[in-house]
Amino acid sequence: MQTRQIRLARRPIGEPVDDDYEFTTRDLPELQEGQVLLRTIYLSLDPYMRGRMSDAKSYAQPLDIGDVMLGQTVCEVVESASDRRAVGDIVLAFTGWQTHAVVQGKHTRKLDPSAAPITTALGVLGMPGFTAYGGLLGIGHPQEGDTVVVAAATGPVGSAVGQIARVKGARAVGIAGGPEKCAALIDDFGFDAAVDHRAPDFVERLAGATPDGIDVYFENVGGRVTNAVIDRFNPFARMPVCGVISGYNAVDGLADADRLAPDFLHRILVDRLTIRGFIQDEFIESHHEDFVRDMTAWVGDGRVRYREDIVEGLDQAPEAFRGLLTGRNFGKLLIRVGDDPT
Amino acid sequence: MQTRQIRLARRPIGEPVDDDYEFTTRDLPELQEGQVLLRTIYLSLDPYMRGRMSDAKSYAQPLDIGDVMLGQTVCEVVESASDRRAVGDIVLAFTGWQTHAVVQGKHTRKLDPSAAPITTALGVLGMPGFTAYGGLLGIGHPQEGDTVVVAAATGPVGSAVGQIARVKGARAVGIAGGPEKCAALIDDFGFDAAVDHRAPDFVERLAGATPDGIDVYFENVGGRVTNAVIDRFNPFARMPVCGVISGYNAVDGLADADRLAPDFLHRILVDRLTIRGFIQDEFIESHHEDFVRDMTAWVGDGRVRYREDIVEGLDQAPEAFRGLLTGRNFGKLLIRVGDDPT
């Protein structure tokens, strides 16, 4: 049994290029007691992966050169030597950019395909949805009537942030790139307002969309969007910092327009802001049980909708990942690595 | 009865110069029922006053041109038409840069000169001490064994922060300008380490003084000191933002070295930092009672020490205030406006 893999060949400088990856095919080992052989159906691509390709200090160990590119996956169990998993089970795993893998059965989580589409385990009901839920509720504390702003708002995290904000009685304002995404924010995701960050008068549009100022800004992009938002903060505003995607490919530091406003600290003081970085795992104990209950219900009754952007074939992952870092995708980016279960 | 006053003549550009002030003498009104005539003994000079001289957005209304310069004072009651205050009472008031004032008796707080030196009501047992107490305990949450760093560390806020940190079992590291102040941090205030921000190898010295990284940074200066501290933050570090004095006189924005590190947001994310601006008044309900109890006890038993820098004569206030904004003073800066009570 073999697996086709994409490995990290060298550390990217700026935007990852094809030569930063190595495409290989490897033999898989025989199953040991407790292990399962998995066939990848869906691979999740997420911005955090860019950080793991670099060796800059981060919250997690970087990949080593030669490692298989990492990532969460939905897989089918093809062979099992684990009494926890049966052939045919659909499971959530962390097998990365490859077609097959051998892992411990206990390192997979069994999914119920009849309860929700299996792709949602990588999106609205998975890590991205939980990132939105934990960060917004655990740090942002949206109150009834608050204005909550989120950028990359058609993405799996941003779209969940806005919709959860609305469930909590807040006004949701989404920032996205281009009129098509902005229309989707209103029409598909039910945001109260949408602002196109590519518009020349973006700053004025943001002001027009937030007449009562901004109480919560869920940060996942950084750069000039952030600076414009800071200028609209109300006293005691909260800013959960989930990601800074605009800087992930930066090589020689950020352009001046993308640097934080020079008076950022002064604004923090004057407006008594709370800026708080987080990684979703810190909220597992405090919020995960509630997340599963709430988000399943909200997706079920249509209060939270999601959009997927499914790209066919493992070999397309590098190009799709470049698009993710530059905003070309539209919805949760998934690679369909293998056929859906029959 | 007359009062000699210093008023705001125009808004300063950069460092306030003499012509930004107007020295005047005015007649005081007759006392109305409930009012008292006060003679100023001590005037407190504090960095926040610089902000009130400008009309930039802030948490408080700026002074109008022509207003008496503001400030907290310790005064003696010279005449009283208030049944709350008697002639001879020593009171805490907010009468600003002038020798005398008529105010409502209920807008003063009576001090007990036998309990503590009356100057402490403007320093360690007053607003600066409470700023340290509320911000450090309410936001910084120092834990036993944590490393707590504070700059402007010989000032009334900084020296209290370090000493309160030690009471809580943390390691206190102070940053100050020049060897004399650094020696005082160790010898007089009991800090565990002191770092001279004027030293050419400041960054290396800070690293040497914080071998286990930094868990709490009480921010009151900004600029390159802040950038050096950010590089030493441990995961989940907390940064109460109390002031940004290095920028208060900035005219055309900050010099490059004083701007926040370009990857500041990324560091917030990666290290899951909490950055939180505050004004001391938000902690009154939650912390003031404890502050009075604790700080009085700690000053009494010598666990918290304080240093005062007393300048003679109201007319010296503008020059002394310039020194405060550039670090020339050494300890809590007070103007002795009138004789101590006999």
XYZ file of C-alpha atoms in Angstrom:
684
model
C 0.000 0.000 0.000
C 1.361 3.401 -0.974
C 0.570 7.006 -0.148
C 1.068 10.016 -2.352
C 2.392 12.908 -0.269
C 3.342 16.545 -0.424
C 6.305 17.372 1.795
C 8.039 20.595 2.773
C 11.147 20.776 0.579
C 12.493 24.081 1.865
C 11.293 27.087 3.844
C 9.401 29.555 1.647
C 10.571 33.126 1.315
C 7.389 35.140 0.945
C 4.641 33.403 -0.999
C 5.256 29.644 -1.123
C 6.232 28.507 -4.621
C 6.054 25.055 -6.172
C 9.697 24.327 -5.475
C 9.049 24.715 -1.757
C 7.159 21.422 -1.933
C 8.229 17.901 -2.797
C 5.727 15.440 -4.311
C 6.555 11.872 -3.338
C 5.036 8.425 -3.130
C 5.962 6.241 -0.168
C 5.208 2.719 0.972
C 3.041 2.509 4.061
C 4.039 0.235 6.954
C 2.130 -2.895 7.945
C -0.619 -2.214 10.457
C 0.371 -2.728 14.063
C -2.075 -3.551 16.834
C -4.260 -0.475 17.487
C -3.597 1.118 14.116
C -5.828 1.906 11.185
C -5.145 2.510 7.501
C -6.894 5.673 6.344
C -7.858 6.927 2.911
C -8.061 10.724 2.816
C -11.316 12.141 1.495
C -11.004 15.827 2.448
C -7.953 17.857 3.470
C -8.486 21.172 5.228
C -6.260 24.086 4.206
C -5.909 26.799 6.846
C -3.790 29.940 7.187
C -1.917 28.695 10.260
C -0.040 26.239 8.039
C 2.032 29.080 6.617
C 3.525 29.679 10.048
C 4.552 26.038 10.428
C 6.515 26.250 7.170
C 8.769 28.936 8.698
C 11.099 28.537 11.598
C 10.194 31.866 13.204
C 9.175 31.640 16.852
C 5.566 30.585 17.153
C 3.218 28.783 19.469
C 3.924 25.471 17.818
C 6.985 23.670 16.561
C 7.696 24.390 12.904
C 7.729 21.570 10.405
C 11.147 20.141 9.676
C 12.369 20.154 6.119
C 11.183 16.871 4.612
C 8.096 16.551 6.835
C 4.746 15.815 5.237
C 2.728 19.060 5.104
C 0.364 19.022 8.044
C -3.378 19.374 8.164
C -6.638 18.054 9.477
C -8.443 15.538 7.307
C -11.646 13.567 6.961
C -10.786 9.979 6.092
C -12.327 6.576 5.577
C -10.986 3.579 7.472
C -9.739 1.082 4.849
C -8.165 -1.475 7.191
C -8.351 -1.682 10.950
C -6.238 -3.318 13.629
C -7.943 -1.165 16.245
C -10.942 -2.313 18.225
C -12.116 1.322 18.277
C -12.574 1.695 14.502
C -14.174 -0.479 11.841
C -13.570 -0.578 8.108
C -15.860 1.984 6.514
C -15.848 4.358 9.477
C -15.521 8.004 8.529
C -13.120 9.734 10.900
C -11.523 13.071 11.647
C -7.728 12.750 11.646
C -4.615 14.843 11.314
C -2.861 13.087 8.481
C -1.799 16.076 6.376
C -1.250 16.474 2.667
C -1.375 12.850 1.556
C -3.730 10.285 0.118
C -3.334 7.566 2.753
C -1.880 7.177 6.217
C -1.428 4.693 9.017
C -2.249 6.104 12.450
C -3.378 4.955 15.866
C -7.104 4.415 15.921
C -7.336 6.366 19.162
C -5.903 9.401 17.378
C -8.991 9.605 15.172
C -12.463 10.816 16.011
C -15.401 8.974 14.483
C -17.877 11.118 12.588
C -21.586 10.460 12.070
C -22.265 11.198 8.379
C -26.007 11.118 9.026
C -25.808 13.970 11.542
C -24.085 16.545 9.353
C -22.142 16.626 6.078
C -18.687 15.230 6.806
C -16.988 18.355 5.439
C -18.435 20.427 8.281
C -16.097 18.638 10.689
C -13.304 20.652 9.058
C -15.242 23.915 9.000
C -18.250 25.329 10.756
C -18.518 22.406 13.215
C -14.763 21.938 13.464
C -11.681 23.936 14.318
C -12.550 27.090 12.337
C -16.037 27.271 13.819
C -14.669 26.671 17.300
C -12.034 29.348 16.775
C -14.813 31.812 16.034
C -16.939 30.635 18.948
C -14.185 30.520 21.567
C -12.488 33.756 20.579
C -15.656 35.774 20.142
C -17.418 34.579 23.285
C -14.344 33.986 25.460
C -12.619 37.301 24.680
C -14.927 39.485 22.614
C -17.911 39.223 24.984
C -20.384 40.691 22.484
C -23.308 42.369 24.202
C -26.770 43.031 22.832
C -26.538 46.115 20.611
C -22.746 45.992 20.258
C -21.145 46.407 16.863
C -18.935 43.424 16.026
C -16.556 43.697 13.065
C -14.674 40.852 11.438
C -12.479 40.740 8.344
C -11.944 37.854 5.933
C -15.611 37.638 6.702
C -16.625 35.068 4.099
C -14.024 32.655 5.420
C -15.004 29.853 7.797
C -13.910 31.756 10.904
C -15.158 35.192 9.852
C -18.559 34.028 8.653
C -19.096 32.161 11.915
C -18.002 35.173 13.989
C -20.566 37.437 12.339
C -23.396 34.964 12.619
C -22.648 34.093 16.247
C -22.520 37.826 16.990
C -26.013 38.176 15.557
C -27.280 35.246 17.595
C -26.045 37.183 20.625
C -27.956 40.297 19.594
C -25.023 42.274 18.240
C -24.759 44.099 14.909
C -22.414 42.201 12.560
C -20.263 44.086 10.068
C -18.127 42.036 7.703
C -15.092 43.129 5.723
C -14.258 41.215 2.564
C -12.514 41.666 -0.757
C -14.729 42.534 -3.718
C -18.435 43.111 -4.361
C -19.271 39.427 -4.799
C -18.051 38.468 -1.348
C -19.688 41.551 0.147
C -23.017 40.607 -1.395
C -22.693 37.112 0.045
C -22.128 38.552 3.518
C -25.532 40.205 3.413
C -27.493 37.711 1.333
C -26.052 34.374 2.440
C -24.655 35.019 5.901
C -27.106 37.666 7.123
C -24.557 40.284 8.183
C -26.007 43.719 8.895
C -23.427 45.449 6.716
C -20.501 44.569 4.460
C -17.477 46.673 3.566
C -15.170 46.030 0.604
C -11.578 46.539 1.733
C -10.517 46.982 -1.878
C -12.708 50.046 -2.353
C -10.679 53.267 -2.585
C -12.937 54.827 0.032
C -12.737 51.815 2.364
C -12.141 53.957 5.448
C -15.216 56.085 4.796
C -17.308 53.018 4.037
C -16.247 51.406 7.290
C -17.271 54.570 9.137
C -20.622 54.544 7.361
C -21.188 50.892 8.290
C -20.338 51.477 11.963
C -22.226 54.661 12.903
C -22.086 53.754 16.605
C -18.394 52.859 16.573
C -16.942 49.395 17.066
C -17.137 47.355 20.267
C -15.542 44.100 19.165
C -13.070 43.510 16.357
C -12.220 39.895 15.713
C -8.734 40.213 14.224
C -7.586 37.778 11.607
C -5.967 39.918 8.926
C -3.915 42.825 10.285
C -2.541 45.619 8.144
C -4.440 48.700 7.045
C -7.809 47.101 7.811
C -6.786 46.900 11.439
C -5.665 50.515 11.505
C -8.991 51.661 10.108
C -10.865 49.629 12.710
C -8.780 50.971 15.599
C -9.892 54.469 14.664
C -13.523 53.440 15.203
C -13.116 51.681 18.564
C -15.430 52.652 21.385
C -14.136 52.802 24.958
C -13.593 49.339 26.441
C -13.648 47.680 23.008
C -12.259 44.129 22.761
C -10.004 42.759 20.058
C -9.418 38.998 20.065
C -6.376 38.407 17.849
C -6.864 35.151 15.986
C -4.517 35.658 13.051
C -2.630 38.246 11.040
C -2.874 36.745 7.586
C -1.825 39.927 5.773
C 1.653 39.481 7.213
C 2.130 35.739 6.783
C 3.963 36.071 3.487
C 5.858 39.250 4.464
C 9.557 39.048 3.734
C 11.233 42.322 4.597
C 8.707 43.413 7.175
C 5.433 45.083 6.419
C 4.832 47.994 4.089
C 4.258 51.254 5.933
C 0.514 51.148 5.284
C 0.358 47.704 6.865
C 2.238 48.620 10.012
C 0.242 49.300 13.108
C -0.762 52.923 13.575
C 2.048 54.681 15.457
C -0.349 55.764 18.181
C -1.700 52.258 18.706
C -0.535 52.040 22.313
C -1.951 55.462 23.003
C -5.302 54.364 21.599
C -5.197 51.265 23.780
C -4.752 53.521 26.783
C -7.204 56.243 25.868
C -9.989 53.860 24.888
C -9.060 51.284 27.539
C -8.966 48.585 24.886
C -8.386 44.903 25.477
C -6.163 43.253 22.875
C -5.821 39.533 23.439
C -4.100 36.935 21.326
C -5.459 33.416 21.443
C -5.183 29.971 19.956
C -8.441 28.059 19.976
C -7.149 25.203 22.094
C -7.114 27.313 25.244
C -10.914 27.454 25.109
C -11.495 23.729 24.797
C -12.134 23.153 28.465
C -14.254 26.257 28.953
C -16.205 26.376 25.697
C -16.036 23.219 23.597
C -19.020 21.432 25.024
C -21.160 24.539 24.589
C -19.815 24.957 21.070
C -20.874 21.516 19.974
C -24.338 21.970 21.422
C -24.891 25.536 20.181
C -23.295 25.345 16.778
C -24.993 22.077 15.869
C -28.327 23.647 16.787
C -27.622 26.920 14.970
C -26.487 25.188 11.800
C -29.537 22.950 12.068
C -32.034 25.803 12.323
C -30.268 27.943 9.722
C -29.089 30.686 12.055
C -25.508 29.841 11.102
C -24.789 29.102 7.453
C -21.517 28.061 5.880
C -19.933 28.025 2.477
C -17.306 25.628 1.167
C -14.761 26.047 -1.596
C -13.783 22.541 -2.651
C -10.781 22.041 -4.920
C -10.317 18.682 -6.647
C -7.132 16.690 -6.187
C -4.238 16.625 -3.766
C -1.858 18.015 -6.373
C -3.829 21.267 -6.391
C -3.098 21.910 -2.715
C -0.057 24.193 -3.224
C -1.891 26.451 -5.655
C -5.051 26.474 -3.528
C -2.984 27.325 -0.470
C -1.451 30.318 -2.289
C -4.988 31.463 -3.059
C -6.003 31.095 0.585
C -3.227 33.440 1.700
C -4.213 36.069 -0.850
C -7.981 35.881 -0.513
C -8.769 34.141 -3.793
C -10.852 31.387 -2.228
C -14.473 31.935 -1.207
C -15.594 29.936 1.820
C -13.932 27.123 3.727
C -11.120 25.793 1.527
C -11.044 22.006 1.244
C -9.105 19.700 -1.026
C -11.048 16.684 -2.191
C -8.277 14.101 -2.048
C -10.421 11.017 -2.598
C -13.965 10.048 -3.506
C -16.786 10.731 -1.115
C -17.957 7.623 0.765
C -20.612 5.690 -1.061
C -8.664 87.591 48.873
C -6.640 86.774 45.770
C -5.200 83.675 44.147
C -2.113 83.430 42.009
C -2.765 81.072 39.096
C -1.125 79.420 36.133
C -3.472 79.063 33.173
C -3.225 77.380 29.776
C -2.458 80.195 27.317
C -2.253 78.081 24.182
C -1.899 74.426 23.204
C 1.739 73.292 23.297
C 3.404 71.922 20.203
C 5.820 69.315 21.496
C 7.407 70.145 24.831
C 5.393 72.830 26.647
C 7.264 76.153 26.737
C 6.796 79.114 29.066
C 4.628 80.968 26.595
C 2.113 78.133 26.685
C 1.239 79.287 30.202
C -0.222 82.528 31.555
C 0.584 83.665 35.101
C -2.271 85.675 36.581
C -3.658 86.892 39.878
C -7.433 86.896 40.357
C -9.846 87.954 43.038
C -11.660 85.104 44.735
C -15.442 85.246 45.208
C -17.157 85.569 48.580
C -17.884 82.226 50.204
C -21.342 80.847 49.574
C -23.116 78.439 51.892
C -21.320 75.042 51.701
C -18.079 76.445 50.346
C -14.582 76.625 51.780
C -11.599 78.848 51.030
C -8.487 76.743 50.546
C -4.804 77.581 50.719
C -2.716 75.211 48.558
C 0.157 73.491 50.317
C 1.151 70.816 47.767
C 0.324 70.510 44.085
C 0.783 67.143 42.383
C 2.302 67.123 38.898
C 1.461 64.046 36.857
C 2.071 62.993 33.236
C -1.647 62.815 32.354
C -1.771 66.637 32.482
C 0.086 66.822 29.180
C -2.830 65.122 27.457
C -5.329 67.619 28.846
C -3.319 70.478 27.329
C -3.931 69.054 23.836
C -7.243 68.700 22.088
C -6.516 65.242 20.704
C -9.156 62.635 21.478
C -8.695 61.275 24.949
C -10.642 59.749 27.808
C -11.253 63.163 29.367
C -12.216 66.581 28.093
C -9.197 68.727 27.264
C -8.661 71.986 29.072
C -9.983 75.035 27.266
C -7.573 77.811 26.480
C -7.623 80.131 29.485
C -8.486 77.394 32.017
C -6.451 77.126 35.200
C -4.020 74.214 34.817
C -5.560 71.234 36.559
C -4.191 69.035 39.293
C -4.792 67.399 42.628
C -3.722 69.351 45.714
C -3.353 69.121 49.452
C -4.768 72.285 51.001
C -5.554 73.891 54.342
C -9.034 75.231 55.006
C -8.637 79.000 55.649
C -12.304 79.918 55.875
C -15.344 77.666 55.959
C -19.017 78.117 55.183
C -19.421 74.337 55.098
C -20.504 72.326 58.077
C -18.327 69.493 56.783
C -15.004 71.322 57.077
C -13.432 73.456 59.802
C -10.728 76.091 59.571
C -7.393 74.324 59.866
C -8.539 71.078 58.275
C -6.069 69.588 55.833
C -7.906 68.319 52.771
C -7.359 66.630 49.435
C -8.809 68.762 46.627
C -8.563 69.251 42.891
C -7.807 72.955 42.709
C -4.992 72.948 40.154
C -2.035 75.228 39.652
C -2.952 78.091 42.032
C -2.295 79.316 45.532
C -5.896 79.560 46.744
C -9.338 78.445 45.673
C -12.976 78.482 46.700
C -14.701 75.113 46.319
C -17.608 73.151 47.749
C -16.635 71.572 51.036
C -18.129 68.280 49.864
C -15.680 68.225 46.973
C -12.776 67.888 49.383
C -11.633 64.866 51.365
C -10.336 65.434 54.869
C -6.897 64.032 55.605
C -5.539 62.862 58.964
C -2.020 64.338 59.228
C -1.289 62.087 62.208
C -1.914 58.908 60.172
C 0.538 59.550 57.339
C 2.507 62.484 55.916
C 0.036 64.642 54.011
C 2.102 64.427 50.826
C 1.398 60.694 50.568
C -2.211 61.504 49.689
C -0.852 62.695 46.332
C 1.511 59.760 45.887
C 1.857 56.308 47.318
C -1.460 56.441 49.186
C -3.188 58.487 46.494
C -3.914 58.309 42.790
C -0.447 57.156 41.651
C -0.340 54.376 44.224
C -3.850 53.307 43.345
C -2.998 53.339 39.647
C -0.204 50.880 40.386
C -2.379 48.735 42.639
C -5.454 48.610 40.398
C -3.611 48.098 37.129
C -1.157 45.534 38.430
C -3.637 43.444 40.407
C -6.713 44.042 38.222
C -5.009 43.372 34.877
C -1.470 42.128 35.469
C -2.455 39.340 37.879
C 1.119 38.710 39.066
C 1.604 35.162 40.263
C 4.208 33.845 42.650
C 7.442 33.442 40.708
C 6.361 35.648 37.803
C 8.711 38.265 36.432
C 7.104 41.725 36.543
C 8.771 44.568 34.639
C 7.967 48.246 34.973
C 9.603 51.317 33.458
C 9.858 54.820 34.901
C 10.409 52.617 37.909
C 11.531 55.260 40.404
C 8.340 57.238 39.755
C 5.384 56.991 42.124
C 3.518 54.493 39.946
C 6.524 52.417 38.888
C 8.043 52.138 42.349
C 4.704 51.011 43.748
C 4.221 48.469 40.954
C 7.548 46.806 41.672
C 7.041 46.686 45.403
C 3.478 45.384 45.173
C 4.744 42.724 42.751
C 7.258 41.624 45.384
C 4.594 41.508 48.079
C 2.742 39.115 45.757
C 5.797 36.878 45.422
C 6.861 37.990 41.968
C 10.322 39.031 40.800
C 10.415 42.810 40.224
C 12.598 44.282 37.488
C 12.697 48.065 37.157
C 13.781 50.128 34.188
C 15.026 53.650 34.849
C 17.285 56.294 33.360
C 20.829 56.441 34.712
C 22.885 54.603 37.318
C 21.675 56.700 40.255
C 18.030 55.784 39.709
C 18.967 52.164 39.058
C 20.867 52.001 42.342
C 17.832 53.400 44.142
C 15.630 50.702 42.660
C 17.724 48.046 44.350
C 18.774 49.836 47.516
C 15.713 51.919 48.357
C 12.817 50.122 46.700
C 14.027 46.521 46.961
C 13.642 45.578 43.297
C 15.321 42.314 42.303
C 17.032 43.889 39.319
C 17.373 47.283 37.660
C 18.119 48.086 34.021
C 19.329 51.448 32.728
C 17.463 52.272 29.524
C 20.175 54.744 28.577
C 22.845 52.053 28.453
C 23.971 51.278 24.907
C 23.474 47.579 25.607
C 20.039 48.090 27.173
C 18.466 45.213 25.244
C 21.118 42.756 26.410
C 20.892 44.023 29.984
C 17.144 43.557 29.964
C 17.628 39.983 28.757
C 20.158 39.388 31.520
C 17.782 40.748 34.144
C 14.885 38.579 32.939
C 16.400 35.120 32.437
C 12.965 33.480 32.718
C 11.276 35.930 30.343
C 8.627 38.470 31.282
C 5.132 37.652 32.527
C 3.803 41.109 33.301
C 4.881 44.433 31.843
C 3.264 47.466 33.404
C 3.403 49.942 30.535
C 3.844 53.600 31.237
C 6.487 54.757 28.772
C 6.177 53.194 25.306
C 8.825 53.501 22.629
C 11.911 51.337 22.287
C 11.658 50.144 25.901
C 8.329 48.553 25.032
C 9.734 46.881 21.945
C 12.552 45.369 23.959
C 10.099 44.053 26.543
C 7.784 42.542 23.931
C 10.676 40.400 22.731
C 10.969 38.869 26.208
C 7.282 38.089 26.780
C 6.348 34.618 27.892
C 3.148 32.991 26.607
C 0.047 34.466 28.225
C 1.921 37.547 29.443
C -0.160 40.558 30.515
C 0.516 44.187 29.708
C -1.603 46.771 31.532
C -1.198 50.031 29.595
C -1.206 52.902 32.048
C 0.568 55.560 30.022
C 2.819 56.172 27.056
C 4.877 59.070 28.330
C 7.564 58.760 25.641
C 5.007 59.914 23.099
C 3.293 62.712 25.028
C 5.454 65.437 23.532
C 5.643 63.864 20.056
C 4.882 66.320 17.281
C 5.269 64.626 13.920
C 4.648 61.122 15.131
C 7.216 58.906 16.740
C 10.739 58.252 15.561
C 11.127 54.850 13.922
C 12.863 53.401 16.965
C 9.927 54.465 19.117
C 7.258 52.933 16.923
C 5.826 49.619 17.942
C 7.627 46.628 16.500
C 6.081 45.839 13.119
C 5.281 42.312 14.209
C 3.551 43.426 17.404
C 0.175 41.950 16.448
C 1.856 38.736 15.432
C 3.565 38.555 18.820
C 0.236 39.170 20.536
C -1.155 36.191 18.666
C 1.781 33.845 18.982
C 2.320 34.481 22.688
C -1.389 34.912 23.408
C -0.703 38.226 25.102
C -3.240 40.388 26.859
C -2.779 44.106 26.240
C -5.233 46.205 28.208
C -5.473 49.951 28.520
C -6.881 51.331 31.748
C -7.547 54.474 33.716
C -7.404 53.974 37.446
C -10.991 55.084 38.070
C -12.408 51.885 36.602
C -10.926 49.959 39.524
C -12.365 52.136 42.269
C -15.334 49.911 42.957
C -13.429 46.658 42.704
C -10.112 47.582 44.330
C -10.112 50.882 46.229
C -11.126 49.579 49.603
C -8.475 46.862 49.436
C -5.940 49.434 48.267
C -6.452 51.668 51.280
C -6.194 48.737 53.663
C -3.204 47.055 51.985
C -1.156 50.051 50.997
C -1.496 51.741 54.378
C -0.293 48.546 56.026
C 2.554 48.006 53.544
C 3.812 51.580 53.857
C 3.499 51.224 57.627
C 5.588 48.063 57.843
C 8.128 49.245 55.249
C 7.262 46.749 52.535
C 6.370 49.665 50.283
C 8.623 52.698 50.330
C 8.225 55.948 48.465
C 10.347 58.847 47.391
C 9.278 62.450 46.831
C 10.802 65.155 44.697
C 9.528 68.435 46.115
C 10.047 71.639 44.149
C 9.563 74.989 45.940
C 7.111 77.550 44.599
C 4.163 77.563 42.234
C 6.115 79.505 39.627
C 8.446 76.535 39.202
C 5.608 74.265 38.071
C 6.123 74.717 34.281
C 9.820 73.898 34.471
C 9.233 71.003 36.859
C 6.532 69.658 34.542
C 8.965 69.718 31.611
C 11.363 67.705 33.737
C 8.629 65.186 34.586
C 7.987 64.492 30.909
C 11.682 63.944 30.197
C 12.598 61.938 33.285
C 14.592 64.597 35.136
C 12.673 64.270 38.386
C 13.374 61.490 40.865
C 10.362 60.305 42.815
C 6.847 61.674 43.132
C 6.960 65.256 41.841
C 5.237 67.778 44.087
C 5.206 71.556 44.072
C 5.273 73.122 47.516
C 2.905 76.012 46.891
C 2.512 77.139 50.503
C 3.958 76.484 53.935
C 3.380 73.170 55.644
C 0.736 73.350 58.371
C 2.121 74.301 61.755
